[in-house]
Amino acid sequence: DVKVTQSSRYLVKRTGEKVFLECVQDMDHENMFWYRQDPGLGLRLIYFSYDVKMKEKGDIPEGYSVSREKKERFSLILESASTNQTSMYLCASSLLGHLYEQYFGPGTRLTVT
Amino acid sequence: KQEVTQIPAALSVPEGENLVLNCSFTDSAIYNLQWFRQDPGKGLTSLLLIQSSQREQTSGRLNASLDKSSGRSTLYIAASQPGDSATYLCAVRTNDMRFGAGTRLTVKP
């Protein structure tokens, strides 16, 4: 079974703090994704990566950056957290190509106060 | 830009009922369509993946169909159970992946 894990289930941070969200997958998937999920807006793609050190912006990259130094690990970074970044963050991975399904982690609920 | 719509937003049914969840999309040039289940406060669990060349996929009491030309997919759940209560999302893959907002299903005992 594919396993995608996220470093924290719940996180509370203060405005202006630097926040790291970690995602690890154990199935040697090339693609990794970060989404945020907000009520009424569904899932929106923040960034994705199709290889080590490669990254592409999604629909809402502003205020976020990512890092992929190893194939199994994809980090989402909030350089200076703001209250409008309070959300559920979901990581996913898949094999390279359009035909393969995405597997999701359990999510991190981030609250910025 | 691909738009994915799920209707209804919420559905409540008595246990044992068969039900259909709907997903529609605006761009029929898709690679695949995936149905997910999400329990409250949790991540997404993949239920079924239908490739663009397929018409349907089945897993247990679940059956998903795909009609690319009309831009529709349905998820059929047979003999619903309280444990089926969750939010069901569809996602459509073109050059990226677009999600519907989901249908929140409640199955009452």
PDB file of C-alpha atoms in Angstrom:
ATOM      1  CA  ASP A   1       0.000   0.000   0.000  1.00  0.00           C
ATOM      2  CA  VAL A   2       1.113   3.494  -0.799  1.00  0.00           C
ATOM      3  CA  LYS A   3       1.697   5.503   2.299  1.00  0.00           C
ATOM      4  CA  VAL A   4       1.825   9.271   2.358  1.00  0.00           C
ATOM      5  CA  THR A   5       2.522  10.769   5.750  1.00  0.00           C
ATOM      6  CA  GLN A   6       2.468  14.352   6.945  1.00  0.00           C
ATOM      7  CA  SER A   7       4.510  15.570   9.862  1.00  0.00           C
ATOM      8  CA  SER A   8       1.670  17.050  11.896  1.00  0.00           C
ATOM      9  CA  ARG A   9      -2.083  16.546  12.064  1.00  0.00           C
ATOM     10  CA  TYR A  10      -2.709  19.835  13.861  1.00  0.00           C
ATOM     11  CA  LEU A  11      -0.525  22.911  14.045  1.00  0.00           C
ATOM     12  CA  VAL A  12      -1.054  26.302  15.647  1.00  0.00           C
ATOM     13  CA  LYS A  13       1.297  29.132  14.717  1.00  0.00           C
ATOM     14  CA  ARG A  14       1.450  32.862  15.230  1.00  0.00           C
ATOM     15  CA  THR A  15       1.278  35.490  12.512  1.00  0.00           C
ATOM     16  CA  GLY A  16       4.715  36.131  11.042  1.00  0.00           C
ATOM     17  CA  GLU A  17       6.203  32.775  12.031  1.00  0.00           C
ATOM     18  CA  LYS A  18       7.976  30.599   9.475  1.00  0.00           C
ATOM     19  CA  VAL A  19       6.127  27.313   9.116  1.00  0.00           C
ATOM     20  CA  PHE A  20       7.331  24.025   7.641  1.00  0.00           C
ATOM     21  CA  LEU A  21       4.941  21.292   6.591  1.00  0.00           C
ATOM     22  CA  GLU A  22       6.581  18.010   5.722  1.00  0.00           C
ATOM     23  CA  CYS A  23       5.297  15.233   3.504  1.00  0.00           C
ATOM     24  CA  VAL A  24       6.895  11.840   2.936  1.00  0.00           C
ATOM     25  CA  GLN A  25       5.849   9.067   0.563  1.00  0.00           C
ATOM     26  CA  ASP A  26       7.266   5.558   0.500  1.00  0.00           C
ATOM     27  CA  MET A  27       6.396   4.348  -3.002  1.00  0.00           C
ATOM     28  CA  ASP A  28       9.106   5.996  -5.085  1.00  0.00           C
ATOM     29  CA  HIS A  29       6.591   8.323  -6.748  1.00  0.00           C
ATOM     30  CA  GLU A  30       7.978  11.018  -8.993  1.00  0.00           C
ATOM     31  CA  ASN A  31       5.123  13.492  -8.550  1.00  0.00           C
ATOM     32  CA  MET A  32       4.293  15.190  -5.286  1.00  0.00           C
ATOM     33  CA  PHE A  33       1.674  17.862  -4.658  1.00  0.00           C
ATOM     34  CA  TRP A  34       0.577  20.334  -2.017  1.00  0.00           C
ATOM     35  CA  TYR A  35      -3.062  21.434  -1.856  1.00  0.00           C
ATOM     36  CA  ARG A  36      -5.058  23.512   0.530  1.00  0.00           C
ATOM     37  CA  GLN A  37      -8.689  22.808   1.211  1.00  0.00           C
ATOM     38  CA  ASP A  38     -11.149  25.446   2.336  1.00  0.00           C
ATOM     39  CA  PRO A  39     -14.918  25.179   2.825  1.00  0.00           C
ATOM     40  CA  GLY A  40     -16.795  26.018  -0.344  1.00  0.00           C
ATOM     41  CA  LEU A  41     -13.586  26.291  -2.376  1.00  0.00           C
ATOM     42  CA  GLY A  42     -12.602  22.661  -2.579  1.00  0.00           C
ATOM     43  CA  LEU A  43      -8.973  21.670  -3.083  1.00  0.00           C
ATOM     44  CA  ARG A  44      -6.635  24.139  -4.725  1.00  0.00           C
ATOM     45  CA  LEU A  45      -3.145  23.286  -5.899  1.00  0.00           C
ATOM     46  CA  ILE A  46      -0.349  25.314  -4.328  1.00  0.00           C
ATOM     47  CA  TYR A  47       2.761  23.697  -5.821  1.00  0.00           C
ATOM     48  CA  PHE A  48       3.800  20.418  -7.322  1.00  0.00           C
ATOM     49  CA  SER A  49       7.048  18.691  -8.097  1.00  0.00           C
ATOM     50  CA  TYR A  50       7.775  16.041 -10.727  1.00  0.00           C
ATOM     51  CA  ASP A  51      11.359  15.330  -9.703  1.00  0.00           C
ATOM     52  CA  VAL A  52      13.975  16.127  -7.109  1.00  0.00           C
ATOM     53  CA  LYS A  53      14.732  19.843  -7.023  1.00  0.00           C
ATOM     54  CA  MET A  54      12.000  20.516  -9.598  1.00  0.00           C
ATOM     55  CA  LYS A  55       8.915  22.511  -8.756  1.00  0.00           C
ATOM     56  CA  GLU A  56       6.018  24.094 -10.547  1.00  0.00           C
ATOM     57  CA  LYS A  57       3.535  26.674  -9.318  1.00  0.00           C
ATOM     58  CA  GLY A  58      -0.052  25.664  -8.962  1.00  0.00           C
ATOM     59  CA  ASP A  59      -3.070  27.927  -8.782  1.00  0.00           C
ATOM     60  CA  ILE A  60      -2.281  29.718  -5.523  1.00  0.00           C
ATOM     61  CA  PRO A  61       1.495  29.796  -4.890  1.00  0.00           C
ATOM     62  CA  GLU A  62       1.593  33.267  -3.347  1.00  0.00           C
ATOM     63  CA  GLY A  63       2.885  33.245   0.202  1.00  0.00           C
ATOM     64  CA  TYR A  64       4.284  29.708  -0.119  1.00  0.00           C
ATOM     65  CA  SER A  65       7.474  28.042  -1.239  1.00  0.00           C
ATOM     66  CA  VAL A  66       8.478  24.393  -1.510  1.00  0.00           C
ATOM     67  CA  SER A  67      11.550  22.236  -1.275  1.00  0.00           C
ATOM     68  CA  ARG A  68      12.254  18.801  -2.702  1.00  0.00           C
ATOM     69  CA  GLU A  69      15.780  17.701  -1.876  1.00  0.00           C
ATOM     70  CA  LYS A  70      14.952  13.987  -1.820  1.00  0.00           C
ATOM     71  CA  LYS A  71      12.512  12.052  -3.940  1.00  0.00           C
ATOM     72  CA  GLU A  72      10.422  10.871  -1.017  1.00  0.00           C
ATOM     73  CA  ARG A  73      10.089  14.216   0.753  1.00  0.00           C
ATOM     74  CA  PHE A  74       8.262  17.388  -0.270  1.00  0.00           C
ATOM     75  CA  SER A  75       8.146  20.349   2.088  1.00  0.00           C
ATOM     76  CA  LEU A  76       5.779  23.300   2.044  1.00  0.00           C
ATOM     77  CA  ILE A  77       7.082  26.484   3.596  1.00  0.00           C
ATOM     78  CA  LEU A  78       5.124  29.477   4.757  1.00  0.00           C
ATOM     79  CA  GLU A  79       7.778  32.182   4.954  1.00  0.00           C
ATOM     80  CA  SER A  80       5.692  34.483   7.137  1.00  0.00           C
ATOM     81  CA  ALA A  81       2.416  32.922   8.188  1.00  0.00           C
ATOM     82  CA  SER A  82      -0.730  34.994   7.955  1.00  0.00           C
ATOM     83  CA  THR A  83      -4.229  34.386   9.268  1.00  0.00           C
ATOM     84  CA  ASN A  84      -5.570  33.819   5.742  1.00  0.00           C
ATOM     85  CA  GLN A  85      -3.320  30.784   5.523  1.00  0.00           C
ATOM     86  CA  THR A  86      -5.375  29.030   8.170  1.00  0.00           C
ATOM     87  CA  SER A  87      -6.553  25.958   6.296  1.00  0.00           C
ATOM     88  CA  MET A  88      -6.323  22.214   5.828  1.00  0.00           C
ATOM     89  CA  TYR A  89      -3.169  21.293   3.895  1.00  0.00           C
ATOM     90  CA  LEU A  90      -3.088  18.049   1.956  1.00  0.00           C
ATOM     91  CA  CYS A  91      -0.088  16.392   0.390  1.00  0.00           C
ATOM     92  CA  ALA A  92      -0.384  13.858  -2.433  1.00  0.00           C
ATOM     93  CA  SER A  93       1.886  11.774  -4.620  1.00  0.00           C
ATOM     94  CA  SER A  94       1.606   9.837  -7.854  1.00  0.00           C
ATOM     95  CA  LEU A  95       3.691   8.139 -10.485  1.00  0.00           C
ATOM     96  CA  LEU A  96       4.880  10.317 -13.348  1.00  0.00           C
ATOM     97  CA  GLY A  97       2.347  10.806 -16.127  1.00  0.00           C
ATOM     98  CA  HIS A  98      -1.291  11.661 -16.385  1.00  0.00           C
ATOM     99  CA  LEU A  99      -2.712   8.171 -16.082  1.00  0.00           C
ATOM    100  CA  TYR A 100      -1.895   7.463 -12.500  1.00  0.00           C
ATOM    101  CA  GLU A 101      -3.994   8.082  -9.454  1.00  0.00           C
ATOM    102  CA  GLN A 102      -2.989  10.414  -6.676  1.00  0.00           C
ATOM    103  CA  TYR A 103      -2.595   9.168  -3.137  1.00  0.00           C
ATOM    104  CA  PHE A 104      -3.208  11.576  -0.295  1.00  0.00           C
ATOM    105  CA  GLY A 105      -1.807  12.042   3.161  1.00  0.00           C
ATOM    106  CA  PRO A 106      -4.023  12.549   6.224  1.00  0.00           C
ATOM    107  CA  GLY A 107      -3.779  16.336   6.106  1.00  0.00           C
ATOM    108  CA  THR A 108      -2.464  19.029   8.417  1.00  0.00           C
ATOM    109  CA  ARG A 109      -4.933  21.462   9.907  1.00  0.00           C
ATOM    110  CA  LEU A 110      -3.003  24.695  10.342  1.00  0.00           C
ATOM    111  CA  THR A 111      -4.335  27.541  12.426  1.00  0.00           C
ATOM    112  CA  VAL A 112      -2.545  30.898  12.305  1.00  0.00           C
ATOM    113  CA  THR A 113      -3.464  33.236  15.135  1.00  0.00           C
TER     114      THR A 113
ATOM    115  CA  LYS B   1     -10.022  26.232 -17.498  1.00  0.00           C
ATOM    116  CA  GLN B   2     -11.641  22.987 -16.348  1.00  0.00           C
ATOM    117  CA  GLU B   3     -14.591  23.472 -13.999  1.00  0.00           C
ATOM    118  CA  VAL B   4     -15.820  20.544 -11.919  1.00  0.00           C
ATOM    119  CA  THR B   5     -19.241  20.643 -10.297  1.00  0.00           C
ATOM    120  CA  GLN B   6     -20.807  18.221  -7.858  1.00  0.00           C
ATOM    121  CA  ILE B   7     -24.513  18.206  -7.206  1.00  0.00           C
ATOM    122  CA  PRO B   8     -26.016  17.965  -4.679  1.00  0.00           C
ATOM    123  CA  ALA B   9     -23.727  19.589  -2.112  1.00  0.00           C
ATOM    124  CA  ALA B  10     -25.315  17.483   0.610  1.00  0.00           C
ATOM    125  CA  LEU B  11     -27.482  14.401   0.654  1.00  0.00           C
ATOM    126  CA  SER B  12     -29.183  12.533   3.475  1.00  0.00           C
ATOM    127  CA  VAL B  13     -30.667   9.079   2.934  1.00  0.00           C
ATOM    128  CA  PRO B  14     -31.957   6.238   5.104  1.00  0.00           C
ATOM    129  CA  GLU B  15     -29.821   3.155   5.474  1.00  0.00           C
ATOM    130  CA  GLY B  16     -30.247   0.573   2.733  1.00  0.00           C
ATOM    131  CA  GLU B  17     -31.083   3.031  -0.016  1.00  0.00           C
ATOM    132  CA  ASN B  18     -29.260   2.985  -3.334  1.00  0.00           C
ATOM    133  CA  LEU B  19     -27.982   6.412  -4.297  1.00  0.00           C
ATOM    134  CA  VAL B  20     -26.207   8.313  -7.051  1.00  0.00           C
ATOM    135  CA  LEU B  21     -23.726  11.141  -6.712  1.00  0.00           C
ATOM    136  CA  ASN B  22     -23.089  13.362  -9.704  1.00  0.00           C
ATOM    137  CA  CYS B  23     -20.001  15.024 -11.084  1.00  0.00           C
ATOM    138  CA  SER B  24     -19.867  17.202 -14.187  1.00  0.00           C
ATOM    139  CA  PHE B  25     -16.921  18.803 -15.932  1.00  0.00           C
ATOM    140  CA  THR B  26     -16.604  21.364 -18.696  1.00  0.00           C
ATOM    141  CA  ASP B  27     -13.628  20.106 -20.710  1.00  0.00           C
ATOM    142  CA  SER B  28     -14.093  16.588 -22.059  1.00  0.00           C
ATOM    143  CA  ALA B  29     -10.410  16.179 -23.024  1.00  0.00           C
ATOM    144  CA  ILE B  30      -9.533  14.377 -19.813  1.00  0.00           C
ATOM    145  CA  TYR B  31      -6.997  11.665 -19.025  1.00  0.00           C
ATOM    146  CA  ASN B  32      -8.938  10.186 -16.149  1.00  0.00           C
ATOM    147  CA  LEU B  33     -11.449  10.864 -13.398  1.00  0.00           C
ATOM    148  CA  GLN B  34     -11.006   9.837  -9.795  1.00  0.00           C
ATOM    149  CA  TRP B  35     -13.540   9.520  -6.975  1.00  0.00           C
ATOM    150  CA  PHE B  36     -12.403  10.080  -3.408  1.00  0.00           C
ATOM    151  CA  ARG B  37     -13.917   9.731   0.014  1.00  0.00           C
ATOM    152  CA  GLN B  38     -13.041  12.155   2.798  1.00  0.00           C
ATOM    153  CA  ASP B  39     -14.003  11.632   6.419  1.00  0.00           C
ATOM    154  CA  PRO B  40     -14.306  14.741   8.628  1.00  0.00           C
ATOM    155  CA  GLY B  41     -10.922  16.282   9.385  1.00  0.00           C
ATOM    156  CA  LYS B  42      -9.089  13.627   7.425  1.00  0.00           C
ATOM    157  CA  GLY B  43      -7.311  13.264   4.108  1.00  0.00           C
ATOM    158  CA  LEU B  44      -8.690  11.782   0.894  1.00  0.00           C
ATOM    159  CA  THR B  45      -9.012   8.079   0.212  1.00  0.00           C
ATOM    160  CA  SER B  46      -9.112   7.019  -3.412  1.00  0.00           C
ATOM    161  CA  LEU B  47     -12.186   4.943  -4.258  1.00  0.00           C
ATOM    162  CA  LEU B  48     -12.122   4.504  -8.010  1.00  0.00           C
ATOM    163  CA  LEU B  49     -10.105   5.717 -10.972  1.00  0.00           C
ATOM    164  CA  ILE B  50     -11.626   5.675 -14.444  1.00  0.00           C
ATOM    165  CA  GLN B  51      -9.327   6.181 -17.410  1.00  0.00           C
ATOM    166  CA  SER B  52     -10.671   8.223 -20.324  1.00  0.00           C
ATOM    167  CA  SER B  53     -10.970   5.081 -22.441  1.00  0.00           C
ATOM    168  CA  GLN B  54     -13.167   3.346 -19.860  1.00  0.00           C
ATOM    169  CA  ARG B  55     -16.892   3.629 -19.267  1.00  0.00           C
ATOM    170  CA  GLU B  56     -17.093   2.372 -15.715  1.00  0.00           C
ATOM    171  CA  GLN B  57     -15.268   0.914 -12.750  1.00  0.00           C
ATOM    172  CA  THR B  58     -16.627  -1.159  -9.900  1.00  0.00           C
ATOM    173  CA  SER B  59     -15.383  -1.828  -6.396  1.00  0.00           C
ATOM    174  CA  GLY B  60     -17.668  -3.697  -4.041  1.00  0.00           C
ATOM    175  CA  ARG B  61     -20.872  -1.697  -3.597  1.00  0.00           C
ATOM    176  CA  LEU B  62     -19.480   1.221  -5.593  1.00  0.00           C
ATOM    177  CA  ASN B  63     -19.823   1.731  -9.312  1.00  0.00           C
ATOM    178  CA  ALA B  64     -18.501   4.783 -11.122  1.00  0.00           C
ATOM    179  CA  SER B  65     -19.418   5.603 -14.690  1.00  0.00           C
ATOM    180  CA  LEU B  66     -17.891   8.057 -17.109  1.00  0.00           C
ATOM    181  CA  ASP B  67     -19.475   9.751 -20.109  1.00  0.00           C
ATOM    182  CA  LYS B  68     -16.765  11.957 -21.515  1.00  0.00           C
ATOM    183  CA  SER B  69     -18.805  13.373 -24.361  1.00  0.00           C
ATOM    184  CA  SER B  70     -21.406  14.782 -21.998  1.00  0.00           C
ATOM    185  CA  GLY B  71     -18.880  15.705 -19.321  1.00  0.00           C
ATOM    186  CA  ARG B  72     -20.454  13.587 -16.604  1.00  0.00           C
ATOM    187  CA  SER B  73     -19.588  10.937 -14.096  1.00  0.00           C
ATOM    188  CA  THR B  74     -21.773   9.247 -11.532  1.00  0.00           C
ATOM    189  CA  LEU B  75     -20.890   7.332  -8.403  1.00  0.00           C
ATOM    190  CA  TYR B  76     -23.490   4.729  -7.551  1.00  0.00           C
ATOM    191  CA  ILE B  77     -23.557   3.373  -4.001  1.00  0.00           C
ATOM    192  CA  ALA B  78     -25.671   0.271  -3.476  1.00  0.00           C
ATOM    193  CA  ALA B  79     -27.354  -0.621  -0.204  1.00  0.00           C
ATOM    194  CA  SER B  80     -25.961   2.370   1.658  1.00  0.00           C
ATOM    195  CA  GLN B  81     -24.731   1.979   5.234  1.00  0.00           C
ATOM    196  CA  PRO B  82     -24.094   4.508   8.033  1.00  0.00           C
ATOM    197  CA  GLY B  83     -20.374   3.876   7.535  1.00  0.00           C
ATOM    198  CA  ASP B  84     -20.684   5.364   4.056  1.00  0.00           C
ATOM    199  CA  SER B  85     -21.309   8.779   5.620  1.00  0.00           C
ATOM    200  CA  ALA B  86     -18.529  11.034   4.375  1.00  0.00           C
ATOM    201  CA  THR B  87     -17.813  13.666   1.768  1.00  0.00           C
ATOM    202  CA  TYR B  88     -17.288  12.319  -1.729  1.00  0.00           C
ATOM    203  CA  LEU B  89     -15.146  14.276  -4.154  1.00  0.00           C
ATOM    204  CA  CYS B  90     -14.502  13.785  -7.823  1.00  0.00           C
ATOM    205  CA  ALA B  91     -11.352  15.009  -9.521  1.00  0.00           C
ATOM    206  CA  VAL B  92     -10.676  15.305 -13.222  1.00  0.00           C
ATOM    207  CA  ARG B  93      -7.205  15.025 -14.743  1.00  0.00           C
ATOM    208  CA  THR B  94      -6.249  17.060 -17.765  1.00  0.00           C
ATOM    209  CA  ASN B  95      -2.851  18.725 -17.634  1.00  0.00           C
ATOM    210  CA  ASP B  96      -3.553  19.262 -13.987  1.00  0.00           C
ATOM    211  CA  MET B  97      -6.089  17.904 -11.550  1.00  0.00           C
ATOM    212  CA  ARG B  98      -9.316  19.756 -10.775  1.00  0.00           C
ATOM    213  CA  PHE B  99     -11.535  18.860  -7.855  1.00  0.00           C
ATOM    214  CA  GLY B 100     -15.202  19.317  -7.262  1.00  0.00           C
ATOM    215  CA  ALA B 101     -16.301  20.798  -3.950  1.00  0.00           C
ATOM    216  CA  GLY B 102     -17.762  17.461  -2.894  1.00  0.00           C
ATOM    217  CA  THR B 103     -21.079  15.969  -1.848  1.00  0.00           C
ATOM    218  CA  ARG B 104     -21.549  15.447   1.890  1.00  0.00           C
ATOM    219  CA  LEU B 105     -23.429  12.194   2.343  1.00  0.00           C
ATOM    220  CA  THR B 106     -25.233  11.211   5.535  1.00  0.00           C
ATOM    221  CA  VAL B 107     -26.703   7.730   5.802  1.00  0.00           C
ATOM    222  CA  LYS B 108     -29.153   7.528   8.684  1.00  0.00           C
ATOM    223  CA  PRO B 109     -29.550   4.265  10.606  1.00  0.00           C
TER     224      PRO B 109
END
